[in-house]
Amino acid sequence: MKSIPDLAPLEAVLFDVDGTLCDSDPLHYQVYCEMLPEIGFNNGVPIDEEFFIKNLAGKHNPDIAVLLYPDDIPRGLKFMEDKEERFRRLVLENLPPIKGLYKLTKWIKDCGLKRAAVTNAPKQNAELMISKLGLKEFFDVVILGSDCKRAKLYPDPYLKALEVLKVSKDHTFVCEDSVSGIKAGVAAGMPVVGLTTRNPESVLKEANPTILIKDYEDPKLWEALEELDKRRG
């Protein structure tokens, strides 16, 4: 897999949304902790963060519905609808951007790069979060996992983003924060910048990101982008 500087001249940057643009995982976790005991999941014992990271974070809702209600999928899907409605109420109250996000989006705009949001989140969630962050005009397109044949961890959503933007995987990188998201970007043939927003470095490393950063102010990211600039001339 190429390094970030090897992508010169860079054409596009693709972003996941939850946990990548904003620190939304604590909100999802809070809602699951409130709602899962209500349906008797795990014998009514609240889930811990480890279970959330491994089984729920970054996953596609229909897959979570199967996990929660293997024998009653429609009920599982209804549970997920209710969960997302509660999540959106929390988003309206507070949605912190990842540190340094606007520094990176400014750099991307200044470079004249194409950009897409690529997410497994339901459409209403994705639109609300992007709007709340003031990035509605920033993204050229929003690609939803539900609009693709297969959602992440498969590469389909990222491949669709490349197709829509008319850019090459050889001149594009991905920003992601979950194992399934990183795997999707890698499977689509692109270098992935992995964010350790909530997921431990040791867990994310298994998915083979090109670099791991704490947030968008991390010197590792800017060293790579400066080198990219130099190679672009």
mmCIF file of C-alpha atoms in Angstrom:
data_model
loop_
_atom_site.group_PDB
_atom_site.id
_atom_site.type_symbol
_atom_site.label_atom_id
_atom_site.label_comp_id
_atom_site.label_asym_id
_atom_site.label_seq_id
_atom_site.Cartn_x
_atom_site.Cartn_y
_atom_site.Cartn_z
ATOM 1 C CA MET A 1 0.000 0.000 0.000
ATOM 2 C CA LYS A 2 1.244 3.497 -0.861
ATOM 3 C CA SER A 3 2.237 6.025 1.793
ATOM 4 C CA ILE A 4 0.399 9.370 1.876
ATOM 5 C CA PRO A 5 3.226 11.285 0.079
ATOM 6 C CA ASP A 6 3.206 8.608 -2.679
ATOM 7 C CA LEU A 7 -0.274 9.807 -3.693
ATOM 8 C CA ALA A 8 1.061 13.002 -5.300
ATOM 9 C CA PRO A 9 -0.615 14.661 -7.052
ATOM 10 C CA LEU A 10 -3.468 14.222 -4.575
ATOM 11 C CA GLU A 11 -6.965 14.381 -6.095
ATOM 12 C CA ALA A 12 -9.374 13.668 -3.241
ATOM 13 C CA VAL A 13 -9.888 12.899 0.441
ATOM 14 C CA LEU A 14 -12.692 10.609 1.647
ATOM 15 C CA PHE A 15 -14.055 10.831 5.190
ATOM 16 C CA ASP A 16 -16.102 8.542 7.360
ATOM 17 C CA VAL A 17 -18.528 10.540 9.561
ATOM 18 C CA ASP A 18 -19.113 9.019 13.035
ATOM 19 C CA GLY A 19 -15.921 9.211 15.101
ATOM 20 C CA THR A 20 -13.978 10.641 12.134
ATOM 21 C CA LEU A 21 -15.541 14.070 11.650
ATOM 22 C CA CYS A 22 -17.038 14.239 15.126
ATOM 23 C CA ASP A 23 -16.727 12.501 18.467
ATOM 24 C CA SER A 24 -20.146 10.863 18.229
ATOM 25 C CA ASP A 25 -19.353 7.391 19.571
ATOM 26 C CA PRO A 26 -19.983 8.420 23.210
ATOM 27 C CA LEU A 27 -23.500 9.457 22.148
ATOM 28 C CA HIS A 28 -24.143 6.103 20.428
ATOM 29 C CA TYR A 29 -22.728 4.281 23.447
ATOM 30 C CA GLN A 30 -24.939 6.263 25.827
ATOM 31 C CA VAL A 31 -28.077 5.396 23.836
ATOM 32 C CA TYR A 32 -27.199 1.692 23.631
ATOM 33 C CA CYS A 33 -26.486 1.608 27.382
ATOM 34 C CA GLU A 34 -29.937 3.089 28.025
ATOM 35 C CA MET A 35 -31.909 1.012 25.525
ATOM 36 C CA LEU A 36 -30.372 -2.476 25.489
ATOM 37 C CA PRO A 37 -31.248 -3.296 29.128
ATOM 38 C CA GLU A 38 -34.847 -2.226 28.329
ATOM 39 C CA ILE A 39 -35.136 -5.107 25.828
ATOM 40 C CA GLY A 40 -33.377 -7.591 28.119
ATOM 41 C CA PHE A 41 -30.270 -7.868 25.925
ATOM 42 C CA ASN A 42 -27.380 -9.579 27.747
ATOM 43 C CA ASN A 43 -29.879 -10.542 30.479
ATOM 44 C CA GLY A 44 -30.443 -6.863 31.208
ATOM 45 C CA VAL A 45 -26.789 -6.243 32.113
ATOM 46 C CA PRO A 46 -25.564 -3.009 30.436
ATOM 47 C CA ILE A 47 -22.911 -3.504 27.760
ATOM 48 C CA ASP A 48 -19.372 -2.265 28.344
ATOM 49 C CA GLU A 49 -17.258 -0.150 26.012
ATOM 50 C CA GLU A 50 -15.295 -3.176 24.796
ATOM 51 C CA PHE A 51 -18.495 -4.868 23.573
ATOM 52 C CA PHE A 52 -19.601 -1.616 21.929
ATOM 53 C CA ILE A 53 -16.289 -1.184 20.060
ATOM 54 C CA LYS A 54 -16.170 -4.804 18.918
ATOM 55 C CA ASN A 55 -19.798 -5.365 17.930
ATOM 56 C CA LEU A 56 -21.588 -2.062 17.362
ATOM 57 C CA ALA A 57 -19.302 0.890 16.521
ATOM 58 C CA GLY A 58 -19.104 1.545 12.773
ATOM 59 C CA LYS A 59 -21.359 -1.398 11.909
ATOM 60 C CA HIS A 60 -24.272 -1.224 9.464
ATOM 61 C CA ASN A 61 -27.669 -1.053 11.217
ATOM 62 C CA PRO A 62 -29.217 -4.106 9.479
ATOM 63 C CA ASP A 63 -26.255 -6.167 10.747
ATOM 64 C CA ILE A 64 -26.763 -4.844 14.290
ATOM 65 C CA ALA A 65 -30.480 -5.685 14.022
ATOM 66 C CA VAL A 66 -29.533 -9.317 13.265
ATOM 67 C CA LEU A 67 -27.154 -9.383 16.241
ATOM 68 C CA LEU A 68 -29.823 -8.074 18.635
ATOM 69 C CA TYR A 69 -32.825 -9.962 17.245
ATOM 70 C CA PRO A 70 -31.564 -12.978 15.262
ATOM 71 C CA ASP A 71 -35.064 -14.510 15.218
ATOM 72 C CA ASP A 72 -37.052 -11.329 14.588
ATOM 73 C CA ILE A 73 -35.298 -9.036 12.101
ATOM 74 C CA PRO A 74 -38.229 -6.583 11.649
ATOM 75 C CA ARG A 75 -38.230 -6.030 15.412
ATOM 76 C CA GLY A 76 -34.467 -5.497 15.325
ATOM 77 C CA LEU A 77 -34.802 -2.915 12.564
ATOM 78 C CA LYS A 78 -37.533 -1.099 14.516
ATOM 79 C CA PHE A 79 -35.255 -1.047 17.583
ATOM 80 C CA MET A 80 -32.495 0.527 15.479
ATOM 81 C CA GLU A 81 -34.900 3.184 14.160
ATOM 82 C CA ASP A 82 -35.846 4.108 17.734
ATOM 83 C CA LYS A 83 -32.184 4.094 18.758
ATOM 84 C CA GLU A 84 -31.236 6.469 15.927
ATOM 85 C CA GLU A 85 -34.083 8.827 16.774
ATOM 86 C CA ARG A 86 -32.788 9.072 20.344
ATOM 87 C CA PHE A 87 -29.229 9.532 19.038
ATOM 88 C CA ARG A 88 -30.306 12.446 16.814
ATOM 89 C CA ARG A 89 -31.847 14.223 19.797
ATOM 90 C CA LEU A 90 -28.448 14.064 21.540
ATOM 91 C CA VAL A 91 -26.653 15.308 18.393
ATOM 92 C CA LEU A 92 -28.819 18.429 18.380
ATOM 93 C CA GLU A 93 -27.639 19.201 21.925
ATOM 94 C CA ASN A 94 -23.907 18.686 21.388
ATOM 95 C CA LEU A 95 -21.646 17.297 18.663
ATOM 96 C CA PRO A 96 -17.938 18.047 19.176
ATOM 97 C CA PRO A 97 -15.789 18.026 16.015
ATOM 98 C CA ILE A 98 -12.555 16.043 16.104
ATOM 99 C CA LYS A 99 -9.736 18.358 17.167
ATOM 100 C CA GLY A 100 -8.065 19.972 14.156
ATOM 101 C CA LEU A 101 -10.904 19.029 11.769
ATOM 102 C CA TYR A 102 -11.361 22.546 10.403
ATOM 103 C CA LYS A 103 -7.603 22.968 9.937
ATOM 104 C CA LEU A 104 -7.655 19.895 7.677
ATOM 105 C CA THR A 105 -10.837 20.881 5.802
ATOM 106 C CA LYS A 106 -9.286 24.321 5.110
ATOM 107 C CA TRP A 107 -6.117 22.649 3.774
ATOM 108 C CA ILE A 108 -8.250 20.417 1.528
ATOM 109 C CA LYS A 109 -10.234 23.405 0.217
ATOM 110 C CA ASP A 110 -7.072 25.464 -0.326
ATOM 111 C CA CYS A 111 -5.596 22.586 -2.343
ATOM 112 C CA GLY A 112 -8.766 22.397 -4.473
ATOM 113 C CA LEU A 113 -9.269 18.694 -3.737
ATOM 114 C CA LYS A 114 -12.476 16.733 -4.229
ATOM 115 C CA ARG A 115 -14.088 15.320 -1.092
ATOM 116 C CA ALA A 116 -16.772 12.847 -0.068
ATOM 117 C CA ALA A 117 -18.331 11.629 3.157
ATOM 118 C CA VAL A 118 -18.637 7.828 3.101
ATOM 119 C CA THR A 119 -20.688 6.389 5.926
ATOM 120 C CA ASN A 120 -22.659 3.404 7.196
ATOM 121 C CA ALA A 121 -24.849 5.829 9.165
ATOM 122 C CA PRO A 122 -28.532 6.184 8.227
ATOM 123 C CA LYS A 123 -29.193 9.089 5.850
ATOM 124 C CA GLN A 124 -30.911 11.275 8.489
ATOM 125 C CA ASN A 125 -27.990 10.830 10.895
ATOM 126 C CA ALA A 126 -25.346 11.575 8.259
ATOM 127 C CA GLU A 127 -27.123 14.702 7.027
ATOM 128 C CA LEU A 128 -27.756 15.977 10.554
ATOM 129 C CA MET A 129 -24.150 15.481 11.704
ATOM 130 C CA ILE A 130 -22.646 17.035 8.560
ATOM 131 C CA SER A 131 -25.011 19.999 8.841
ATOM 132 C CA LYS A 132 -24.369 20.425 12.589
ATOM 133 C CA LEU A 133 -20.613 20.512 11.878
ATOM 134 C CA GLY A 134 -21.116 23.194 9.207
ATOM 135 C CA LEU A 135 -19.774 20.926 6.451
ATOM 136 C CA LYS A 136 -22.843 20.721 4.199
ATOM 137 C CA GLU A 137 -21.170 22.817 1.494
ATOM 138 C CA PHE A 138 -17.762 21.201 2.031
ATOM 139 C CA PHE A 139 -18.621 17.739 0.692
ATOM 140 C CA ASP A 140 -19.134 17.159 -3.030
ATOM 141 C CA VAL A 141 -21.120 14.011 -2.275
ATOM 142 C CA VAL A 142 -22.310 11.823 0.617
ATOM 143 C CA ILE A 143 -22.148 8.064 -0.038
ATOM 144 C CA LEU A 144 -24.302 5.862 2.208
ATOM 145 C CA GLY A 145 -23.610 2.196 2.907
ATOM 146 C CA SER A 146 -27.321 1.513 2.408
ATOM 147 C CA ASP A 147 -27.095 2.847 -1.178
ATOM 148 C CA CYS A 148 -24.445 0.263 -2.067
ATOM 149 C CA LYS A 149 -24.739 -3.456 -2.696
ATOM 150 C CA ARG A 150 -22.618 -4.026 0.423
ATOM 151 C CA ALA A 151 -21.821 -1.581 3.237
ATOM 152 C CA LYS A 152 -18.445 -1.229 4.970
ATOM 153 C CA LEU A 153 -16.422 -3.340 5.918
ATOM 154 C CA TYR A 154 -16.696 -4.140 2.199
ATOM 155 C CA PRO A 155 -15.012 -1.677 -0.179
ATOM 156 C CA ASP A 156 -18.192 -0.894 -2.161
ATOM 157 C CA PRO A 157 -18.995 2.537 -0.596
ATOM 158 C CA TYR A 158 -15.425 3.773 -1.116
ATOM 159 C CA LEU A 159 -15.310 2.430 -4.673
ATOM 160 C CA LYS A 160 -18.589 4.236 -5.374
ATOM 161 C CA ALA A 161 -17.115 7.491 -4.001
ATOM 162 C CA LEU A 162 -14.126 7.196 -6.366
ATOM 163 C CA GLU A 163 -16.493 6.573 -9.275
ATOM 164 C CA VAL A 164 -18.798 9.514 -8.454
ATOM 165 C CA LEU A 165 -15.895 11.930 -7.895
ATOM 166 C CA LYS A 166 -14.110 10.594 -11.004
ATOM 167 C CA VAL A 167 -10.811 10.241 -9.142
ATOM 168 C CA SER A 168 -8.183 7.507 -8.913
ATOM 169 C CA LYS A 169 -7.522 5.337 -5.871
ATOM 170 C CA ASP A 170 -3.828 6.033 -6.565
ATOM 171 C CA HIS A 171 -4.332 9.721 -5.743
ATOM 172 C CA THR A 172 -6.850 9.541 -2.876
ATOM 173 C CA PHE A 173 -6.704 8.748 0.828
ATOM 174 C CA VAL A 174 -9.313 7.850 3.430
ATOM 175 C CA CYS A 175 -9.868 9.026 7.024
ATOM 176 C CA GLU A 176 -11.490 6.421 9.289
ATOM 177 C CA ASP A 177 -11.824 5.541 12.964
ATOM 178 C CA SER A 178 -13.242 1.994 13.074
ATOM 179 C CA VAL A 179 -11.867 -1.422 12.162
ATOM 180 C CA SER A 180 -14.654 -2.047 9.635
ATOM 181 C CA GLY A 181 -14.091 1.366 8.029
ATOM 182 C CA ILE A 182 -10.317 0.980 7.786
ATOM 183 C CA LYS A 183 -10.761 -2.492 6.271
ATOM 184 C CA ALA A 184 -13.159 -1.025 3.687
ATOM 185 C CA GLY A 185 -10.685 1.683 2.658
ATOM 186 C CA VAL A 186 -7.781 -0.762 2.470
ATOM 187 C CA ALA A 187 -9.894 -3.233 0.445
ATOM 188 C CA ALA A 188 -10.699 -0.382 -1.969
ATOM 189 C CA GLY A 189 -6.945 -0.002 -2.527
ATOM 190 C CA MET A 190 -6.344 3.294 -0.722
ATOM 191 C CA PRO A 191 -4.089 4.374 2.138
ATOM 192 C CA VAL A 192 -6.117 4.969 5.293
ATOM 193 C CA VAL A 193 -5.429 7.510 8.026
ATOM 194 C CA GLY A 194 -6.787 5.835 11.160
ATOM 195 C CA LEU A 195 -8.014 7.944 14.062
ATOM 196 C CA THR A 196 -7.705 6.622 17.583
ATOM 197 C CA THR A 197 -10.720 8.721 18.625
ATOM 198 C CA ARG A 198 -12.251 5.964 20.724
ATOM 199 C CA ASN A 199 -10.803 2.719 19.434
ATOM 200 C CA PRO A 200 -7.463 1.575 20.881
ATOM 201 C CA GLU A 201 -4.410 1.707 18.618
ATOM 202 C CA SER A 202 -3.831 -2.039 19.083
ATOM 203 C CA VAL A 203 -7.337 -2.819 17.750
ATOM 204 C CA LEU A 204 -7.080 -0.490 14.734
ATOM 205 C CA LYS A 205 -3.614 -1.775 13.756
ATOM 206 C CA GLU A 206 -5.158 -5.153 12.883
ATOM 207 C CA ALA A 207 -6.972 -3.461 9.976
ATOM 208 C CA ASN A 208 -3.675 -2.172 8.459
ATOM 209 C CA PRO A 209 -4.059 1.622 8.372
ATOM 210 C CA THR A 210 -1.202 3.533 6.697
ATOM 211 C CA ILE A 211 -0.798 5.810 9.720
ATOM 212 C CA LEU A 212 -2.589 6.180 13.047
ATOM 213 C CA ILE A 213 -3.222 9.638 14.500
ATOM 214 C CA LYS A 214 -4.801 10.946 17.689
ATOM 215 C CA ASP A 215 -6.640 13.770 15.908
ATOM 216 C CA TYR A 216 -6.152 16.150 12.966
ATOM 217 C CA GLU A 217 -3.565 18.200 14.817
ATOM 218 C CA ASP A 218 -1.253 15.190 15.089
ATOM 219 C CA PRO A 219 2.227 16.111 13.720
ATOM 220 C CA LYS A 220 2.408 12.715 11.952
ATOM 221 C CA LEU A 221 -0.433 13.757 9.642
ATOM 222 C CA TRP A 222 1.016 17.170 8.822
ATOM 223 C CA GLU A 223 4.499 15.777 8.184
ATOM 224 C CA ALA A 224 2.951 13.419 5.614
ATOM 225 C CA LEU A 225 0.917 16.237 4.018
ATOM 226 C CA GLU A 226 3.957 18.547 3.864
ATOM 227 C CA GLU A 227 5.949 15.816 2.120
ATOM 228 C CA LEU A 228 3.008 15.346 -0.260
ATOM 229 C CA ASP A 229 3.046 19.086 -1.022
ATOM 230 C CA LYS A 230 6.785 18.957 -1.771
ATOM 231 C CA ARG A 231 6.353 16.088 -4.210
ATOM 232 C CA ARG A 232 3.504 17.914 -5.909
ATOM 233 C CA GLY A 233 5.893 20.809 -6.425
#
